[in-house]
């Protein structure tokens, strides 16, 4: 794993249960499309509207292949459509990180 995609979600704090359902669906879909899922993280203490996902890849090219797979996978598209329909994700941002130490 050379690159980690960090996705920061701003979620509706009153609809966290829907975000958790969305995140749990990715537990099998992400690995099936080539991502190394490190985890989804829900608010626990403090801020009640921020959630994170960390997904590892061998390269940015592997990430692009993964994104193409998600777009073509019916279960992945259904999960994206669920989020759009229910509107529990208010904002989403991605950053790509590299590991400094082994």
Coordinates of N, CA and C in Angstrom, one line a residue:
X1 N 0.9 -1.2 0.0 CA 0.0 0.0 0.0 C 0.9 1.2 0.0
X2 N 0.9 2.0 -1.1 CA 1.7 3.2 -1.2 C 1.0 4.5 -1.1
X3 N -0.3 4.4 -1.3 CA -1.2 5.6 -1.3 C -2.4 5.3 -0.4
X4 N -2.8 6.2 0.4 CA -4.0 6.1 1.2 C -5.0 7.2 0.8
X5 N -6.2 6.9 0.4 CA -7.2 7.9 0.2 C -7.9 8.1 1.5
X6 N -7.9 9.3 1.9 CA -8.7 9.7 3.1 C -9.9 10.5 2.7
X7 N -11.1 9.9 3.0 CA -12.3 10.6 2.7 C -12.9 11.1 4.0
X8 N -13.1 12.4 4.0 CA -13.7 13.1 5.1 C -15.2 13.4 4.7
X9 N -16.1 12.9 5.5 CA -17.5 13.2 5.3 C -18.0 14.1 6.3
X10 N -18.8 15.1 5.9 CA -19.6 15.8 6.8 C -21.0 15.2 6.7
X11 N -21.5 14.7 7.8 CA -22.8 14.0 7.7 C -23.9 14.7 8.5
X12 N -25.1 14.4 8.2 CA -26.2 14.9 9.0 C -26.2 14.2 10.4
X13 N -25.9 14.9 11.5 CA -25.8 14.2 12.8 C -27.1 13.5 13.2
X14 N -28.2 13.9 12.7 CA -29.5 13.2 13.1 C -29.8 12.0 12.2
X15 N -28.8 11.7 11.2 CA -29.1 10.6 10.3 C -27.8 9.7 10.3
X16 N -27.1 9.7 11.4 CA -25.9 8.9 11.5 C -26.1 7.4 11.2
X17 N -27.3 6.9 11.6 CA -27.7 5.5 11.3 C -27.7 5.2 9.8
X18 N -28.1 6.1 9.0 CA -28.1 5.9 7.6 C -26.7 5.9 7.0
X19 N -25.8 6.8 7.6 CA -24.4 6.8 7.1 C -23.8 5.5 7.5
X20 N -24.1 5.0 8.7 CA -23.5 3.7 9.1 C -23.9 2.5 8.2
X21 N -25.1 2.6 7.8 CA -25.6 1.6 6.8 C -24.9 1.7 5.5
X22 N -24.7 2.9 5.1 CA -23.9 3.1 3.8 C -22.5 2.6 4.0
X23 N -21.8 3.0 5.1 CA -20.4 2.5 5.3 C -20.3 1.0 5.4
X24 N -21.2 0.4 6.0 CA -21.2 -1.1 6.1 C -21.3 -1.8 4.8
X25 N -22.1 -1.2 3.9 CA -22.2 -1.7 2.5 C -20.8 -1.7 1.8
X26 N -20.0 -0.7 2.1 CA -18.7 -0.7 1.4 C -17.7 -1.7 1.9
X27 N -18.0 -2.3 3.1 CA -17.0 -3.3 3.7 C -16.7 -4.4 2.7
X28 N -17.6 -4.8 1.9 CA -17.3 -5.9 0.9 C -17.1 -5.3 -0.5
X29 N -17.8 -4.2 -0.8 CA -17.7 -3.6 -2.2 C -16.3 -3.0 -2.5
X30 N -15.7 -2.4 -1.5 CA -14.4 -1.7 -1.8 C -13.4 -2.8 -2.1
X31 N -13.2 -3.8 -1.2 CA -12.2 -4.8 -1.5 C -12.5 -5.6 -2.9
X32 N -13.8 -5.7 -3.2 CA -14.1 -6.4 -4.5 C -13.6 -5.6 -5.7
X33 N -13.5 -4.3 -5.5 CA -13.1 -3.4 -6.6 C -11.6 -3.1 -6.5
X34 N -10.9 -3.6 -5.6 CA -9.4 -3.5 -5.5 C -8.9 -2.5 -4.5
X35 N -9.7 -2.0 -3.6 CA -9.3 -1.1 -2.6 C -8.9 -1.9 -1.3
X36 N -7.9 -1.5 -0.6 CA -7.6 -2.1 0.7 C -8.2 -1.3 1.8
X37 N -9.4 -1.7 2.2 CA -10.1 -0.9 3.2 C -9.5 -0.9 4.5
X38 N -9.0 0.2 5.0 CA -8.5 0.3 6.3 C -9.6 0.4 7.3
X39 N -10.6 1.2 7.0 CA -11.8 1.3 7.8 C -12.6 2.6 7.6
X40 N -13.8 2.5 8.0 CA -14.8 3.6 8.1 C -14.8 4.0 9.6
X41 N -14.9 5.3 9.9 CA -14.9 5.7 11.3 C -16.0 6.7 11.5
X42 N -16.9 6.4 12.5 CA -18.0 7.2 12.8 C -17.7 8.1 14.0
X43 N -18.5 9.2 14.1 CA -18.4 10.1 15.3 C -18.6 9.3 16.6
X44 N -17.8 9.6 17.6 CA -18.0 8.9 18.9 C -18.1 9.9 20.0
X45 N -17.1 10.7 20.2 CA -17.0 11.8 21.2 C -16.7 13.1 20.4
X46 N -17.1 14.2 20.9 CA -16.7 15.4 20.3 C -17.6 15.7 19.1
X47 N -17.0 16.1 18.0 CA -17.8 16.5 16.8 C -18.7 15.3 16.4
X48 N -20.0 15.7 16.2 CA -21.0 14.7 15.9 C -21.4 14.6 14.4
X49 N -20.6 15.3 13.5 CA -21.0 15.4 12.1 C -19.8 15.0 11.2
X50 N -18.7 14.5 11.7 CA -17.6 14.2 10.9 C -17.3 12.7 10.9
X51 N -17.2 12.1 9.8 CA -16.9 10.6 9.6 C -15.7 10.5 8.6
X52 N -15.0 9.4 8.7 CA -13.8 9.2 7.9 C -13.8 7.8 7.3
X53 N -13.2 7.7 6.1 CA -12.8 6.5 5.5 C -11.4 6.5 5.1
X54 N -10.7 5.4 5.3 CA -9.3 5.3 4.8 C -9.2 4.0 3.9
X55 N -8.7 4.2 2.7 CA -8.6 3.1 1.7 C -7.2 3.2 1.1
X56 N -6.5 2.0 1.1 CA -5.2 2.0 0.6 C -5.1 1.4 -0.9
X57 N -4.1 1.9 -1.6 CA -3.9 1.5 -3.0 C -2.4 1.4 -3.2
X58 N -2.0 0.6 -4.2 CA -0.6 0.5 -4.6 C -0.1 1.8 -5.3
X59 N -1.1 2.5 -6.0 CA -0.7 3.7 -6.8 C -1.9 4.5 -7.1
X60 N -1.8 5.7 -7.6 CA -2.9 6.5 -8.1 C -3.6 5.8 -9.3
X61 N -2.8 5.1 -10.1 CA -3.4 4.4 -11.2 C -4.3 3.3 -10.7
X62 N -3.9 2.6 -9.6 CA -4.8 1.6 -9.0 C -6.1 2.2 -8.5
X63 N -5.9 3.4 -7.9 CA -7.1 4.1 -7.4 C -8.1 4.4 -8.6
X64 N -7.5 4.8 -9.7 CA -8.4 5.1 -10.9 C -9.1 3.9 -11.4
X65 N -8.4 2.7 -11.4 CA -9.1 1.5 -11.8 C -10.2 1.1 -10.8
X66 N -9.9 1.3 -9.5 CA -10.9 1.1 -8.5 C -12.2 2.0 -8.7
X67 N -12.0 3.2 -9.0 CA -13.1 4.1 -9.2 C -13.9 3.7 -10.4
X68 N -13.3 3.2 -11.5 CA -14.0 2.7 -12.7 C -14.8 1.5 -12.3
X69 N -14.2 0.6 -11.5 CA -14.9 -0.6 -11.0 C -16.2 -0.2 -10.3
X70 N -16.0 0.8 -9.3 CA -17.2 1.2 -8.6 C -18.3 1.7 -9.5
X71 N -17.9 2.5 -10.5 CA -19.0 3.1 -11.4 C -19.7 2.0 -12.2
X72 N -19.0 0.9 -12.4 CA -19.6 -0.2 -13.2 C -20.3 -1.3 -12.4
X73 N -20.1 -1.3 -11.1 CA -20.7 -2.3 -10.3 C -22.1 -1.9 -9.8
X74 N -23.1 -2.8 -10.1 CA -24.5 -2.4 -9.7 C -24.7 -2.2 -8.2
X75 N -24.0 -3.0 -7.4 CA -24.2 -2.8 -5.9 C -23.6 -1.5 -5.4
X76 N -22.4 -1.2 -6.0 CA -21.8 0.1 -5.7 C -22.6 1.3 -6.1
X77 N -23.1 1.2 -7.3 CA -24.0 2.3 -7.8 C -25.3 2.4 -6.9
X78 N -25.8 1.3 -6.5 CA -27.0 1.3 -5.6 C -26.7 2.0 -4.3
X79 N -25.5 1.8 -3.8 CA -25.1 2.5 -2.5 C -24.9 4.0 -2.7
X80 N -24.3 4.4 -3.8 CA -24.2 5.8 -4.1 C -25.6 6.4 -4.3
X81 N -26.5 5.7 -4.9 CA -27.8 6.3 -5.1 C -28.6 6.4 -3.8
X82 N -28.4 5.4 -2.9 CA -29.0 5.4 -1.6 C -28.5 6.7 -0.9
X83 N -27.2 7.1 -0.9 CA -26.7 8.3 -0.3 C -27.3 9.5 -0.9
X84 N -27.4 9.5 -2.2 CA -28.0 10.7 -2.9 C -29.5 10.9 -2.6
X85 N -30.2 9.8 -2.5 CA -31.6 9.8 -2.3 C -31.9 10.3 -0.8
X86 N -31.2 9.7 0.1 CA -31.4 10.0 1.6 C -30.7 11.3 2.1
X87 N -29.7 11.8 1.3 CA -29.1 13.1 1.6 C -28.5 13.2 3.0
X88 N -27.9 12.1 3.5 CA -27.3 12.1 4.9 C -25.8 12.6 4.8
X89 N -25.2 12.6 3.6 CA -23.9 13.1 3.4 C -24.0 14.6 2.9
X90 N -23.5 15.5 3.7 CA -23.7 16.9 3.4 C -22.5 17.4 2.5
X91 N -21.3 16.8 2.8 CA -20.1 17.3 2.1 C -19.1 16.1 2.2
X92 N -18.3 16.0 1.2 CA -17.3 15.0 1.1 C -16.0 15.5 0.5
X93 N -14.8 15.2 1.1 CA -13.6 15.6 0.5 C -12.6 14.5 0.6
X94 N -11.7 14.5 -0.4 CA -10.7 13.4 -0.5 C -9.3 14.0 -0.5
X95 N -8.4 13.3 0.2 CA -7.0 13.7 0.2 C -6.2 12.4 0.0
X96 N -5.1 12.5 -0.6 CA -4.2 11.3 -0.9 C -3.0 11.4 -0.1
X97 N -2.7 10.4 0.7 CA -1.6 10.4 1.7 C -0.6 9.3 1.3
X98 N 0.7 9.5 1.7 CA 1.6 8.5 1.6 C 2.3 8.2 2.9
X99 N 2.6 7.0 3.1 CA 3.2 6.6 4.4 C 4.6 7.0 4.5
X100 N 5.0 7.6 5.6 CA 6.4 8.1 5.8 C 7.3 7.0 6.3
X101 N 6.8 6.2 7.3 CA 7.6 5.2 7.9 C 7.0 3.8 7.6
X102 N 7.8 2.8 7.8 CA 7.3 1.4 7.6 C 6.8 0.8 8.8

